[in-house]
mmCIF file of C-alpha atoms in Angstrom:
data_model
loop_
_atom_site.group_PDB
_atom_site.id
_atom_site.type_symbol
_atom_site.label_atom_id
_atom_site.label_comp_id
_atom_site.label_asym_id
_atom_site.label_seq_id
_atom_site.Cartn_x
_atom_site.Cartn_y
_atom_site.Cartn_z
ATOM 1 C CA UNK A 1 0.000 0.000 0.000
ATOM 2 C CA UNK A 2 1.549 3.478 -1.005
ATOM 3 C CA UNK A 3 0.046 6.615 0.970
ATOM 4 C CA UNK A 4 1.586 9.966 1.075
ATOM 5 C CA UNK A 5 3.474 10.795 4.673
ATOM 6 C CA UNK A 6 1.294 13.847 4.880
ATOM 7 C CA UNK A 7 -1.819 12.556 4.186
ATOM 8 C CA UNK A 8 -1.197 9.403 6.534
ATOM 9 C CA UNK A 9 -0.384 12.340 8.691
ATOM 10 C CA UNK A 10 -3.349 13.946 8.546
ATOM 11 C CA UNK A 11 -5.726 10.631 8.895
ATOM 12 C CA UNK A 12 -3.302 10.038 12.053
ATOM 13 C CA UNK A 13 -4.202 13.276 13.894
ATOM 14 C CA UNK A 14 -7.576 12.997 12.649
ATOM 15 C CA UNK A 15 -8.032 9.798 14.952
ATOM 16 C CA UNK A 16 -5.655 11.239 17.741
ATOM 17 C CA UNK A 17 -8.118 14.354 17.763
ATOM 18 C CA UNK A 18 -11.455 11.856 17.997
ATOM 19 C CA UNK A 19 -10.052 9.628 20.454
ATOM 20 C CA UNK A 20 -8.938 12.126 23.170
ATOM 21 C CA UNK A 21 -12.240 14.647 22.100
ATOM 22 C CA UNK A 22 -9.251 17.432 21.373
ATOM 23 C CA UNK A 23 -10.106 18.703 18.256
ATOM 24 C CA UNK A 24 -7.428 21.498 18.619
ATOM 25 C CA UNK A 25 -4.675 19.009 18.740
ATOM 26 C CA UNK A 26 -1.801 19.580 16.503
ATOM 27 C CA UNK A 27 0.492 17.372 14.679
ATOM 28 C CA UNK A 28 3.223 18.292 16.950
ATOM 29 C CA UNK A 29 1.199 17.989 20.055
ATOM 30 C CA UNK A 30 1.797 14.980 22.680
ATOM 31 C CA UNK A 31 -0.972 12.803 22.401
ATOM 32 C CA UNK A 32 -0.488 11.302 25.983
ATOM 33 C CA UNK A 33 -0.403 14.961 27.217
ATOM 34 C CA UNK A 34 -3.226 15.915 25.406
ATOM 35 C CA UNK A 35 -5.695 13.599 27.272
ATOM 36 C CA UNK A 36 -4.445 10.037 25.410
ATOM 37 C CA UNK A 37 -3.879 7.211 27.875
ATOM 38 C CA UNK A 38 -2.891 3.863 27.080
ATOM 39 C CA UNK A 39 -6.741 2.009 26.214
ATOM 40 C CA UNK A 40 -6.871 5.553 23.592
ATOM 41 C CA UNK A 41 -3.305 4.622 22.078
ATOM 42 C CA UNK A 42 -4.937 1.268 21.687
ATOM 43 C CA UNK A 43 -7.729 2.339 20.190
ATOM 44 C CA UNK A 44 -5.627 4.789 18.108
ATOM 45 C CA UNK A 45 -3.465 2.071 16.997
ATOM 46 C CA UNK A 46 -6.670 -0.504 16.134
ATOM 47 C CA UNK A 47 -8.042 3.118 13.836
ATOM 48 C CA UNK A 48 -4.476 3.235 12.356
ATOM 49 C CA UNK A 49 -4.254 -0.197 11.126
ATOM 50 C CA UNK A 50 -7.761 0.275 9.597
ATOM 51 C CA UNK A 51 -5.886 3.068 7.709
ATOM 52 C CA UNK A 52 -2.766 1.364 6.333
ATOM 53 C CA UNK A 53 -4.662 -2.334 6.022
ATOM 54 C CA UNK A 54 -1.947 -3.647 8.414
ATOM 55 C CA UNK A 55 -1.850 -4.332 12.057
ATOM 56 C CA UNK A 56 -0.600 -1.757 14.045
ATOM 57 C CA UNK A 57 1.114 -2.025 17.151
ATOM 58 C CA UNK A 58 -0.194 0.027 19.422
ATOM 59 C CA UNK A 59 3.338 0.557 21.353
ATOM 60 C CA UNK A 60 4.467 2.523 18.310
ATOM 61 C CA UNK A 61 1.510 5.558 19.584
ATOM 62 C CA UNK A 62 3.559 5.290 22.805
ATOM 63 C CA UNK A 63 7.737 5.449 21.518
ATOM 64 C CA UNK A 64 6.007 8.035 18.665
ATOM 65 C CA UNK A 65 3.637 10.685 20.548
ATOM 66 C CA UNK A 66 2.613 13.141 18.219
ATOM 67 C CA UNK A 67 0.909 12.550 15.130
ATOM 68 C CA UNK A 68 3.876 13.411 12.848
ATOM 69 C CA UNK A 69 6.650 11.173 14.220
ATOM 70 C CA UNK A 70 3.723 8.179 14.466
ATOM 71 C CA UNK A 71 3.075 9.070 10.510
ATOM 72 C CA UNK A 72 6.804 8.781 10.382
ATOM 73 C CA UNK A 73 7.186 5.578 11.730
ATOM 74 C CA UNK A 74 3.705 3.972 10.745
ATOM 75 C CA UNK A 75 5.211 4.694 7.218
ATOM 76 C CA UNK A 76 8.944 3.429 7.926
ATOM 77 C CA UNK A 77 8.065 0.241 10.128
ATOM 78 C CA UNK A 78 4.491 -0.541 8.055
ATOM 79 C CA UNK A 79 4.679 0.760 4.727
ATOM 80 C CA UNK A 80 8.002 0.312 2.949
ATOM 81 C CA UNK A 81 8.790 -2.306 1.053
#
């Protein structure tokens, strides 16, 4: 599966921003310190593999807080060939 690092970006904070009920959440902003705990970063991660088609670990929310770096590595551990 090939999807742009921005726009898996942008689906990333899109389920970071519905799971903690932040819709003012950046990209850049902490999920865990933006309401996130660690049932949300499973959720989060169970939304992300929807997304990419591919399980997601839901550790990789915890190592890669914001929404960026998880696009980041969601792309780079998931997505590459």
């Amino acid at each position: 599966m090939t999807i742009e690092i921005q726009t898996l970006e942008d689906k990333i904070l899109e389920i970071f921003r519905s799971v903690t009920q932040v819709p003012s959440l950046t990209a850049d902003d902490d999920f865990f310190n933006s309401g996130g705990d660690s049932l949300l970063a499973v959720e989060a991660g169970f939304q992300i593999s929807q997304i990419i088609d591919q399980e997601v670990d839901p550790m990789v929310i915890f190592v890669f807080t914001t929404a960026s770096a998880c696009a980041v590595a969601v792309s780079e551990q998931y997505l590459t060939a």
